[in-house]
Amino acid sequence: MKQLFLLFLFFSSFIVSSQEKYPKDYFRNPLDIPTVLAGTFGELRSNHFHSGVDIKTQGREGLKIYAAADGYVSRIKVAQYGFGKALYITHPNGYTTVYAHISKYADKIQKYVKSVQYKKEKYATGNLFFKSDKFPVKKGELIAYTGDTGSSGGPHLHYEIRSTKTENIINPLLFGLKPKDSKPPTFQSLKVYTLNNSSRINNQKKNFILTLKNTEKGKYLADRISASGIIGFGVSVFDRLNEAPNKNGIFSLEMLVNGKQFYYHDVETFSFSESKFINLHIDYKHYKKYKRRYQKTYKETKNKLSTYENLINNGRINIKNGLNYTIEIIAKDYNGNSSSIKIPIVGKESNTIFSKSKDSTNYKIIAKNFQKFTKEDITVAFPKNTFYNDLFLNFKVENGVAKIHTPTIPLNKSFTLTFNVSKYSEEEKQQLYIANLEYPKYPRYQYTRKKDSTFYTTTKTLGTYSLVSDKHKPKINILYFKNNQWISKRKTIKVKISDIGSGIKNYRATIDGKWILMEFNHKKGVLTYNFSDKKLLGSKHIFKIVVSDNVGNTNTLSTTFFKKQVN
């Protein structure tokens, strides 16, 4: 009971100190609907931690977004992927708020952004930076409308708070954003690991997934195990809020060994540069194989995340013969709702000898060195510290297909993969690209740089790669009207485009020979032009669109339409 009371005091004091560090009443809710989250800060994502909160917009686009506080629009970026349309406001208190996946900006900002797009004749603007006198805003002022642009999985607002000085991102809940949450996290699974050659679990040199029993709300009990040597644990865990069924991330994870804290991390703040270490924080191999993420309650040596606190032996537990242990793993959400697993362990040495199979590969990787290997017409080059640890690399080439180990090992840097293409004709080279063959039926285009006799790409993913030929032109279909049709009542032109090979690289659309802005919803494959952008002269017009894929196959569609100008 005393230990539980001390734990309560620890967590309560943490919350109080965090709240004192950040102003709770300075920022308002960026939306005027109740806050329900589709994603939490620090949530586990592919190759990164989630850098903000995703606020649900009731499945709708076009809700008003308001400036969270006084300040000025310091940056705008329009991109096809990532944040899509994003807006940044710098505030005088040392923070910057970020609003992403926007459908459109408030009128004066929207007018400026479109002027840039038409001047560049590009949808993507790149980063547009502004001084404080260009777009000053007041707290509660309309700045944009919610949407589904960029790499969004559905309509929502991605909202961030960053330190203006360091660019570190900080959990927006620490500033007073309050979704309703009275539900404790849910443990899905528990895994135990042998962490050196002499470690044993249940008399075996292997990792185990342990059975969990949910004894009461938020309380779990694992099967008793015997162990010896250095071991560690990992958990698959999520949290749900009151008004949403989706699975969110947790706020903190802690491990006690016989009541003593050995491991703790939380998602108060982190930097973008350290986000890649998520692949050392989780059981990356298990995730790549089975698509389930286990958060380790021990820290890998090369893991430079700043979110860990007060670790003992980096969370690694030395189980000694004849002693009994109770491990407790505690997950909490931001509101302090908690769940815990208890794991009973008996220390028992094993006399079983396991011989480690000798790796016969010739490709030894020394992580701190640059290494380059060539087989047949394919070369792989690994810069220094591409790998976190030394290893034997499995590198094979069969029928032009390069098998570079397996994608279950995380990389710190990108490596270069080069194909000698001197045996191909110029026409064949034009249609070739480098593809990832993780799913052989669906080759995935890798950005391919072409020289006279070599093609190369850079990637942070091991696996299977090959040259693939793409002879197919993209497809183009006008939606909702036909050639020589009157469309006076239509507000938009919509075009569906697709490509079955290397993928669409770019498109260019014109009306009467002048460039027009078509926004591409890549999830639906639909381009949209809004007639409100430009006033048309006369009633007869020619719409033309040219679409190219990543190897240069091009398709062109031209159609005539008639439209009376509506004043």
Coordinates of C-alpha atoms in Angstrom, one line a residue, residues 16-543:
V16 CA 1.9 19.3 -11.5
S17 CA 5.5 20.1 -12.5
S18 CA 4.7 19.7 -16.2
Q19 CA 1.7 21.9 -16.0
E20 CA 3.8 24.6 -14.3
K21 CA 6.3 24.5 -17.1
Y22 CA 3.7 25.2 -19.8
P23 CA 0.9 27.9 -19.8
K24 CA -2.4 26.1 -19.6
D25 CA -4.8 29.0 -20.5
Y26 CA -2.8 30.8 -23.2
F27 CA -3.9 28.8 -26.2
R28 CA -7.6 28.2 -27.1
N29 CA -8.9 25.1 -28.8
P30 CA -8.2 25.6 -32.6
L31 CA -11.8 24.2 -33.4
D32 CA -15.1 25.2 -31.8
I33 CA -16.3 21.6 -31.4
P34 CA -15.6 19.2 -28.5
T35 CA -12.0 17.8 -28.6
V36 CA -12.0 14.1 -29.6
L37 CA -8.6 12.7 -30.7
A38 CA -7.9 10.4 -33.6
G39 CA -4.3 10.3 -32.7
T40 CA -2.2 11.3 -29.6
F41 CA 1.2 13.0 -29.2
G42 CA 4.1 10.6 -29.3
E43 CA 2.0 7.8 -30.8
L44 CA 3.9 5.1 -32.6
R45 CA 4.0 5.6 -36.4
S46 CA 6.0 4.2 -39.2
N47 CA 9.6 5.3 -38.7
H48 CA 8.6 8.2 -36.4
F49 CA 6.7 9.3 -33.3
H50 CA 3.5 11.3 -34.0
S51 CA 4.5 15.0 -33.6
G52 CA 1.1 16.4 -32.6
V53 CA -2.5 15.5 -31.9
D54 CA -5.1 14.6 -34.5
I55 CA -8.4 16.3 -33.7
K56 CA -11.4 14.6 -35.1
T57 CA -13.7 16.8 -37.3
Q58 CA -16.8 14.7 -37.0
G59 CA -15.9 13.1 -40.4
R60 CA -16.3 16.4 -42.2
E61 CA -14.1 18.9 -44.1
G62 CA -14.6 22.6 -44.0
L63 CA -14.8 23.3 -40.3
K64 CA -13.4 26.6 -39.2
I65 CA -9.9 26.6 -37.7
Y66 CA -9.0 29.5 -35.4
A67 CA -5.7 30.9 -34.3
A68 CA -4.9 29.4 -30.9
A69 CA -3.4 32.7 -29.7
D70 CA -2.2 36.1 -30.9
G71 CA 0.8 36.0 -33.2
Y72 CA 1.6 36.0 -36.9
V73 CA 1.6 33.5 -39.7
S74 CA 5.3 32.8 -40.0
R75 CA 5.2 29.9 -42.5
I76 CA 2.9 28.2 -45.0
K77 CA 3.6 25.1 -47.0
V78 CA 1.5 23.3 -49.6
A79 CA 2.6 19.8 -50.5
Q80 CA 1.1 16.8 -52.1
Y81 CA 2.0 14.5 -49.3
G82 CA 3.0 14.9 -45.6
F83 CA 1.1 17.7 -44.0
G84 CA -0.6 18.7 -47.3
K85 CA -1.7 22.3 -46.7
A86 CA -0.1 23.5 -43.5
L87 CA 0.0 26.8 -41.6
Y88 CA 2.4 27.9 -38.8
I89 CA 1.7 30.7 -36.3
T90 CA 4.5 32.2 -34.2
H91 CA 3.4 33.5 -30.8
P92 CA 5.1 36.1 -28.6
N93 CA 5.3 33.6 -25.7
G94 CA 8.0 31.5 -27.4
Y95 CA 5.9 28.9 -29.0
T96 CA 4.7 28.1 -32.6
T97 CA 1.4 26.4 -33.3
V98 CA 1.0 24.2 -36.5
Y99 CA -2.2 23.4 -38.3
A100 CA -2.1 20.7 -41.0
H101 CA -4.2 18.8 -43.6
I102 CA -6.1 22.0 -44.2
S103 CA -8.6 22.1 -47.1
K104 CA -8.1 25.9 -47.7
Y105 CA -6.9 29.0 -46.0
A106 CA -8.8 32.1 -44.8
D107 CA -9.6 34.4 -47.7
K108 CA -6.6 36.8 -47.6
I109 CA -4.1 34.0 -47.0
Q110 CA -5.8 31.8 -49.6
K111 CA -5.6 34.6 -52.2
Y112 CA -1.8 35.0 -51.5
V113 CA -1.1 31.3 -51.7
K114 CA -3.0 30.9 -55.0
S115 CA -1.1 33.9 -56.4
V116 CA 2.2 32.1 -55.6
Q117 CA 0.9 28.8 -57.2
Y118 CA -0.2 30.6 -60.4
K119 CA 3.1 32.5 -60.6
K120 CA 5.1 29.2 -60.2
E121 CA 2.6 27.2 -62.1
K122 CA 2.9 24.5 -59.4
Y123 CA 0.5 23.1 -56.8
A124 CA 3.3 22.6 -54.3
T125 CA 4.6 25.9 -53.0
G126 CA 7.6 24.8 -50.9
N127 CA 8.1 26.7 -47.6
L128 CA 6.8 30.3 -47.7
F129 CA 8.2 32.3 -44.8
F130 CA 6.7 35.6 -43.6
K131 CA 7.7 38.4 -41.3
S132 CA 5.5 39.5 -38.5
D133 CA 3.7 42.3 -40.4
K134 CA 2.5 40.2 -43.4
F135 CA -0.3 38.1 -41.8
P136 CA -0.7 39.1 -38.1
V137 CA -3.5 37.2 -36.3
K138 CA -5.5 37.6 -33.1
K139 CA -6.6 34.8 -30.8
G140 CA -9.7 33.2 -32.2
E141 CA -9.3 34.7 -35.7
L142 CA -10.3 32.4 -38.6
I143 CA -7.2 31.2 -40.3
A144 CA -8.2 28.1 -42.3
Y145 CA -10.7 25.3 -42.8
T146 CA -10.2 21.6 -41.9
G147 CA -9.6 19.1 -44.6
D148 CA -8.0 15.8 -45.7
T149 CA -4.9 17.0 -47.7
G150 CA -1.5 15.4 -47.8
S151 CA -0.9 12.0 -46.2
S152 CA -4.0 12.0 -44.2
G153 CA -6.1 8.9 -43.5
G154 CA -9.4 10.9 -43.3
P155 CA -10.7 14.4 -42.4
H156 CA -9.1 15.8 -39.3
L157 CA -6.9 18.6 -38.0
H158 CA -3.3 17.8 -37.1
Y159 CA -2.3 20.3 -34.4
E160 CA 1.2 20.9 -32.9
I161 CA 2.9 23.1 -30.5
R162 CA 6.6 23.7 -30.9
S163 CA 9.3 25.7 -29.1
T164 CA 10.0 28.6 -31.4
K165 CA 13.7 28.6 -30.3
T166 CA 14.5 24.9 -30.4
E167 CA 11.8 23.5 -32.7
N168 CA 11.2 20.7 -30.2
I169 CA 7.6 19.5 -30.3
I170 CA 5.6 19.5 -27.1
N171 CA 2.5 17.6 -26.1
P172 CA -0.5 19.9 -26.7
L173 CA -2.3 18.4 -23.8
L174 CA 0.2 20.1 -21.5
F175 CA -1.2 23.4 -22.6
G176 CA -4.7 22.8 -21.5
L177 CA -6.3 20.9 -24.5
K178 CA -8.7 18.5 -22.7
P179 CA -10.3 15.5 -24.4
K180 CA -12.5 13.4 -22.2
D181 CA -10.7 10.3 -21.1
S182 CA -11.6 8.1 -18.1
K183 CA -10.6 4.8 -19.7
P184 CA -7.3 3.0 -18.7
P185 CA -5.0 1.8 -21.4
T186 CA -5.4 -1.7 -22.7
F187 CA -2.5 -4.2 -22.8
Q188 CA -2.8 -6.4 -25.9
S189 CA 0.3 -8.6 -25.5
L190 CA 3.5 -9.1 -23.5
K191 CA 6.8 -10.3 -24.7
V192 CA 10.0 -11.4 -22.8
Y193 CA 13.5 -11.3 -24.4
T194 CA 16.8 -13.1 -23.7
L195 CA 19.3 -10.3 -24.0
N196 CA 22.6 -12.1 -24.0
N197 CA 24.0 -15.5 -24.9
S198 CA 23.8 -16.9 -21.4
S199 CA 20.2 -15.7 -20.8
R200 CA 17.5 -18.4 -20.5
I201 CA 13.7 -18.2 -20.2
N202 CA 11.8 -21.3 -19.3
N203 CA 15.1 -23.2 -19.9
Q204 CA 15.3 -22.0 -23.5
K205 CA 17.4 -19.5 -25.4
K206 CA 14.5 -17.7 -27.1
N207 CA 12.0 -15.0 -26.7
F208 CA 8.4 -15.7 -25.6
I209 CA 5.0 -14.1 -25.9
L210 CA 3.4 -14.5 -22.5
T211 CA -0.2 -15.2 -21.8
L212 CA -2.1 -12.4 -20.0
K213 CA -5.1 -12.7 -17.8
N214 CA -7.2 -9.6 -17.2
T215 CA -8.1 -10.0 -13.5
E216 CA -10.0 -6.8 -13.1
K217 CA -10.3 -3.4 -14.9
G218 CA -6.8 -2.2 -15.7
K219 CA -5.1 -5.2 -13.9
Y220 CA -3.3 -8.0 -15.7
L221 CA -1.4 -11.1 -14.6
A222 CA 1.1 -12.9 -16.7
D223 CA 2.1 -16.6 -16.5
R224 CA 4.9 -17.3 -14.1
I225 CA 8.3 -17.9 -15.8
S226 CA 11.7 -19.2 -14.8
A227 CA 14.7 -17.3 -16.1
S228 CA 18.4 -16.6 -15.6
G229 CA 20.8 -14.0 -16.9
I230 CA 19.9 -10.7 -18.5
I231 CA 16.3 -10.4 -19.8
G232 CA 13.9 -7.6 -20.9
F233 CA 10.3 -7.0 -21.7
G234 CA 8.1 -5.4 -24.4
V235 CA 4.4 -4.6 -24.4
S236 CA 1.8 -4.0 -27.0
V237 CA -0.5 -1.4 -25.5
F238 CA -3.0 1.3 -26.6
D239 CA -5.4 3.8 -25.0
R240 CA -9.0 4.8 -25.9
L241 CA -10.8 8.0 -25.2
N242 CA -14.4 8.3 -24.0
E243 CA -16.0 9.4 -27.2
A244 CA -14.0 7.5 -29.9
P245 CA -13.4 3.8 -30.6
N246 CA -10.0 4.2 -32.3
K247 CA -6.8 3.1 -30.6
N248 CA -4.5 5.9 -29.5
G249 CA -1.0 5.9 -27.9
I250 CA -0.2 6.0 -24.2
F251 CA 1.5 8.9 -22.3
S252 CA 3.9 7.0 -20.1
L253 CA 5.4 3.5 -19.6
E254 CA 7.1 2.4 -16.4
M255 CA 8.6 -0.9 -15.1
L256 CA 9.2 -1.8 -11.5
V257 CA 11.4 -4.7 -10.3
N258 CA 10.4 -5.8 -6.8
G259 CA 8.9 -2.4 -6.3
K260 CA 11.9 -0.4 -7.6
Q261 CA 11.7 1.6 -10.7
F262 CA 14.0 0.3 -13.4
Y263 CA 12.5 1.9 -16.5
Y264 CA 10.4 5.0 -17.3
H265 CA 9.6 7.1 -20.4
D266 CA 6.9 9.6 -21.3
V267 CA 5.9 11.7 -24.3
E268 CA 6.1 15.2 -22.9
T269 CA 8.5 16.5 -25.6
F270 CA 11.1 15.3 -28.2
S271 CA 12.9 16.6 -31.2
F272 CA 12.4 15.7 -34.8
S273 CA 16.0 14.5 -35.1
E274 CA 15.5 11.8 -32.5
S275 CA 12.1 10.6 -33.8
K276 CA 13.9 8.0 -36.0
F277 CA 15.0 6.1 -32.9
I278 CA 11.4 4.7 -32.7
N279 CA 12.8 1.8 -34.6
L280 CA 15.1 1.0 -31.7
H281 CA 12.4 1.7 -29.1
I282 CA 10.1 -0.9 -30.5
D283 CA 10.7 -4.6 -31.4
Y284 CA 11.3 -3.6 -35.1
K285 CA 11.8 -7.2 -36.3
H286 CA 8.5 -8.3 -34.8
Y287 CA 6.7 -5.3 -36.3
K288 CA 8.0 -5.9 -39.8
K289 CA 7.0 -9.5 -39.7
Y290 CA 3.6 -9.3 -37.9
K291 CA 2.6 -5.6 -38.0
R292 CA 2.3 -5.4 -34.2
R293 CA 4.5 -2.9 -32.2
Y294 CA 6.0 -3.9 -28.9
Q295 CA 7.4 -1.0 -26.9
K296 CA 10.5 -2.2 -25.1
T297 CA 10.9 -1.5 -21.4
Y298 CA 14.7 -1.5 -21.9
K299 CA 16.9 0.8 -23.9
E300 CA 19.1 -0.2 -26.7
T301 CA 22.7 1.1 -26.5
K302 CA 22.4 3.2 -29.7
N303 CA 19.0 4.6 -28.9
K304 CA 19.4 8.4 -28.3
L305 CA 15.8 9.2 -27.4
S306 CA 15.5 11.9 -24.7
T307 CA 12.2 10.5 -23.4
Y308 CA 13.8 8.0 -21.0
E309 CA 14.2 8.9 -17.3
N310 CA 15.9 7.3 -14.3
L311 CA 16.8 4.0 -16.0
I312 CA 18.6 1.3 -14.0
N313 CA 20.9 -0.9 -16.2
N314 CA 18.9 0.6 -19.1
G315 CA 15.9 -1.4 -18.0
R316 CA 17.7 -4.8 -18.4
I317 CA 17.0 -7.2 -15.5
N318 CA 19.7 -9.6 -14.2
I319 CA 17.8 -12.7 -12.9
K320 CA 19.8 -14.6 -10.3
N321 CA 19.5 -18.2 -9.4
G322 CA 17.2 -19.0 -6.4
L323 CA 15.6 -15.5 -6.1
N324 CA 12.0 -14.6 -6.8
Y325 CA 11.0 -11.5 -8.7
T326 CA 7.8 -9.6 -9.3
I327 CA 7.9 -7.4 -12.4
E328 CA 5.3 -4.7 -12.8
I329 CA 4.7 -2.8 -16.0
I330 CA 2.5 0.3 -15.8
A331 CA 1.0 2.2 -18.7
K332 CA -0.7 5.6 -18.2
D333 CA -2.6 8.0 -20.4
Y334 CA -2.2 11.8 -20.0
N335 CA -5.2 11.9 -17.6
G336 CA -3.5 9.5 -15.2
N337 CA -5.7 6.5 -16.0
S338 CA -3.4 3.5 -15.6
S339 CA -3.2 -0.2 -16.3
S340 CA -0.6 -2.7 -15.0
I341 CA 0.8 -6.1 -15.6
K342 CA 2.4 -8.2 -12.9
I343 CA 4.9 -10.9 -14.0
P344 CA 6.1 -13.4 -11.4
I345 CA 9.6 -14.8 -12.1
V346 CA 11.7 -17.4 -10.4
G347 CA 15.4 -17.4 -10.9
K348 CA 16.5 -20.8 -12.1
E349 CA 19.8 -21.5 -13.9
S350 CA 19.7 -23.7 -17.0
N351 CA 22.3 -26.4 -17.7
T352 CA 21.1 -26.7 -21.3
I353 CA 23.8 -25.7 -23.8
F354 CA 22.7 -24.0 -27.0
S355 CA 25.3 -23.8 -29.8
K356 CA 25.1 -20.8 -32.0
S357 CA 25.1 -21.6 -35.7
K358 CA 28.0 -20.0 -37.5
D359 CA 27.2 -17.5 -40.2
S360 CA 28.8 -18.4 -43.4
T361 CA 28.2 -15.2 -45.4
N362 CA 31.2 -13.4 -46.8
Y363 CA 29.6 -10.0 -46.2
K364 CA 30.6 -8.8 -42.8
I365 CA 29.3 -5.4 -41.8
I366 CA 31.4 -3.3 -39.4
A367 CA 29.0 -0.6 -38.4
K368 CA 31.6 2.2 -38.0
N369 CA 33.1 1.6 -41.4
F370 CA 32.1 2.4 -45.0
Q371 CA 31.4 -0.8 -46.9
K372 CA 30.7 -1.6 -50.6
F373 CA 29.8 -5.0 -52.1
T374 CA 29.2 -5.9 -55.8
K375 CA 27.6 -9.1 -57.1
E376 CA 27.0 -9.5 -60.8
D377 CA 25.7 -6.1 -62.0
I378 CA 24.5 -4.9 -58.7
T379 CA 26.3 -2.9 -56.0
V380 CA 25.4 -1.9 -52.5
A381 CA 27.3 0.8 -50.6
F382 CA 26.8 1.5 -46.9
P383 CA 28.1 4.7 -45.4
K384 CA 29.6 4.7 -41.9
N385 CA 27.1 4.0 -39.2
T386 CA 24.3 3.0 -41.6
F387 CA 23.8 0.0 -39.2
Y388 CA 23.4 0.4 -35.5
N389 CA 25.4 -2.8 -34.9
D390 CA 27.9 -5.1 -36.6
L391 CA 26.4 -8.1 -38.4
F392 CA 26.8 -10.6 -41.2
L393 CA 24.9 -9.4 -44.3
N394 CA 23.0 -11.7 -46.6
F395 CA 23.5 -10.3 -50.1
K396 CA 22.4 -12.4 -53.1
V397 CA 21.6 -11.7 -56.7
E398 CA 19.5 -14.1 -58.7
N399 CA 18.2 -13.3 -62.2
G400 CA 18.7 -9.6 -61.7
V401 CA 16.9 -9.5 -58.4
A402 CA 19.0 -8.3 -55.4
K403 CA 18.2 -9.7 -52.0
I404 CA 19.8 -7.5 -49.4
H405 CA 19.3 -9.2 -46.1
T406 CA 15.7 -8.8 -44.8
P407 CA 13.8 -5.6 -44.0
T408 CA 13.6 -6.6 -40.3
I409 CA 16.7 -4.7 -39.3
P410 CA 16.3 -0.9 -38.8
L411 CA 18.9 1.4 -40.4
N412 CA 20.3 4.7 -39.1
K413 CA 21.2 6.0 -42.6
S414 CA 20.3 5.4 -46.2
F415 CA 22.4 3.1 -48.3
T416 CA 23.0 3.3 -52.1
L417 CA 21.8 0.5 -54.5
T418 CA 23.3 0.7 -58.0
F419 CA 22.4 -1.3 -61.1
N420 CA 24.7 -1.6 -64.2
V421 CA 22.4 -1.1 -67.2
S422 CA 25.0 -1.0 -70.0
K423 CA 23.5 -4.1 -71.6
Y424 CA 20.1 -2.4 -72.2
S425 CA 19.2 -0.3 -75.2
E426 CA 18.4 3.4 -74.8
E427 CA 14.7 2.7 -75.3
E428 CA 14.8 0.0 -72.7
K429 CA 16.6 2.2 -70.2
Q430 CA 13.9 4.9 -70.7
Q431 CA 11.3 2.5 -69.4
L432 CA 13.2 0.9 -66.6
Y433 CA 13.1 1.9 -62.9
I434 CA 14.4 0.4 -59.6
A435 CA 11.6 -1.1 -57.6
N436 CA 11.2 -2.6 -54.1
L437 CA 9.7 -6.1 -54.4
E438 CA 8.4 -6.6 -50.9
Y439 CA 5.2 -7.4 -52.6
P440 CA 6.3 -9.0 -55.9
K441 CA 2.9 -8.5 -57.6
Y442 CA 3.0 -4.8 -56.8
P443 CA 6.5 -3.4 -57.4
R444 CA 7.0 -0.1 -55.5
Y445 CA 8.8 2.6 -57.4
Q446 CA 12.1 3.8 -55.8
Y447 CA 13.3 7.3 -56.8
T448 CA 15.7 6.3 -59.6
R449 CA 18.6 8.4 -60.7
K450 CA 19.8 7.6 -64.2
K451 CA 23.3 7.9 -65.6
D452 CA 24.6 6.5 -68.9
S453 CA 25.4 3.0 -67.7
T454 CA 24.1 3.0 -64.2
F455 CA 20.9 3.5 -62.3
Y456 CA 20.9 4.1 -58.6
T457 CA 18.7 4.8 -55.6
T458 CA 19.0 5.5 -51.9
T459 CA 16.9 3.9 -49.3
K460 CA 16.7 3.0 -45.6
T461 CA 15.0 -0.3 -46.1
L462 CA 16.7 -3.6 -46.6
G463 CA 15.0 -6.2 -48.7
T464 CA 14.4 -7.2 -52.3
Y465 CA 15.0 -4.9 -55.3
S466 CA 15.1 -5.2 -59.1
L467 CA 14.8 -3.3 -62.3
V468 CA 11.3 -3.2 -63.6
S469 CA 10.0 -2.0 -67.0
D470 CA 7.0 0.3 -67.4
K471 CA 5.6 0.6 -70.9
H472 CA 2.2 1.8 -69.9
K473 CA 0.9 5.4 -70.2
P474 CA -1.1 6.9 -67.4
K475 CA -4.9 6.8 -67.8
I476 CA -6.9 10.0 -67.9
N477 CA -10.7 10.3 -67.6
I478 CA -12.8 13.5 -67.6
L479 CA -15.6 13.2 -65.0
Y480 CA -19.2 14.4 -65.3
F481 CA -19.1 16.0 -68.8
K482 CA -18.3 15.0 -72.4
N483 CA -16.5 16.7 -75.3
N484 CA -18.4 19.8 -76.8
Q485 CA -20.8 19.9 -73.8
W486 CA -22.2 23.0 -72.2
I487 CA -21.3 23.1 -68.5
S488 CA -22.4 26.6 -67.4
K489 CA -23.7 25.4 -64.1
R490 CA -20.6 23.4 -63.1
K491 CA -18.3 25.0 -60.6
T492 CA -15.4 22.6 -61.2
I493 CA -13.6 20.4 -63.6
K494 CA -12.7 16.9 -62.3
V495 CA -10.4 14.5 -63.9
K496 CA -9.5 11.0 -62.7
I497 CA -5.9 9.9 -63.4
S498 CA -4.1 6.6 -62.6
D499 CA -1.0 4.6 -63.5
I500 CA -0.4 0.9 -63.1
G501 CA 3.4 1.0 -63.4
S502 CA 6.0 3.4 -62.0
G503 CA 3.3 5.8 -60.7
I504 CA 2.3 9.4 -61.6
K505 CA 5.1 11.9 -61.4
N506 CA 3.5 15.1 -62.6
Y507 CA 0.6 16.6 -64.5
R508 CA -0.1 19.9 -66.2
A509 CA -3.5 21.3 -67.1
T510 CA -4.5 24.4 -69.2
I511 CA -7.6 26.1 -70.3
D512 CA -7.2 28.0 -73.6
G513 CA -3.4 27.5 -73.3
K514 CA -3.1 29.1 -69.8
W515 CA -2.0 27.0 -66.8
I516 CA -4.7 26.2 -64.2
L517 CA -4.4 25.0 -60.6
M518 CA -5.7 21.5 -60.2
E519 CA -5.6 20.0 -56.8
F520 CA -4.8 16.3 -56.7
N521 CA -6.5 14.0 -54.2
H522 CA -4.0 11.2 -54.5
K523 CA -6.1 8.9 -52.3
K524 CA -9.0 9.0 -54.9
G525 CA -6.9 9.8 -57.9
V526 CA -9.0 12.9 -58.7
L527 CA -7.8 16.3 -59.9
T528 CA -10.1 19.3 -59.3
Y529 CA -10.1 22.8 -60.9
N530 CA -12.3 25.5 -59.5
F531 CA -13.7 27.9 -62.0
S532 CA -13.7 30.7 -59.4
D533 CA -9.9 30.9 -59.8
K534 CA -10.0 32.7 -63.2
K535 CA -12.6 34.5 -65.3
L536 CA -13.0 32.9 -68.7
L537 CA -13.4 35.0 -71.8
G538 CA -16.1 33.9 -74.3
S539 CA -18.1 30.7 -74.1
K540 CA -16.0 28.1 -76.0
H541 CA -12.9 26.7 -74.3
I542 CA -10.3 24.0 -74.7
F543 CA -9.3 22.0 -71.6

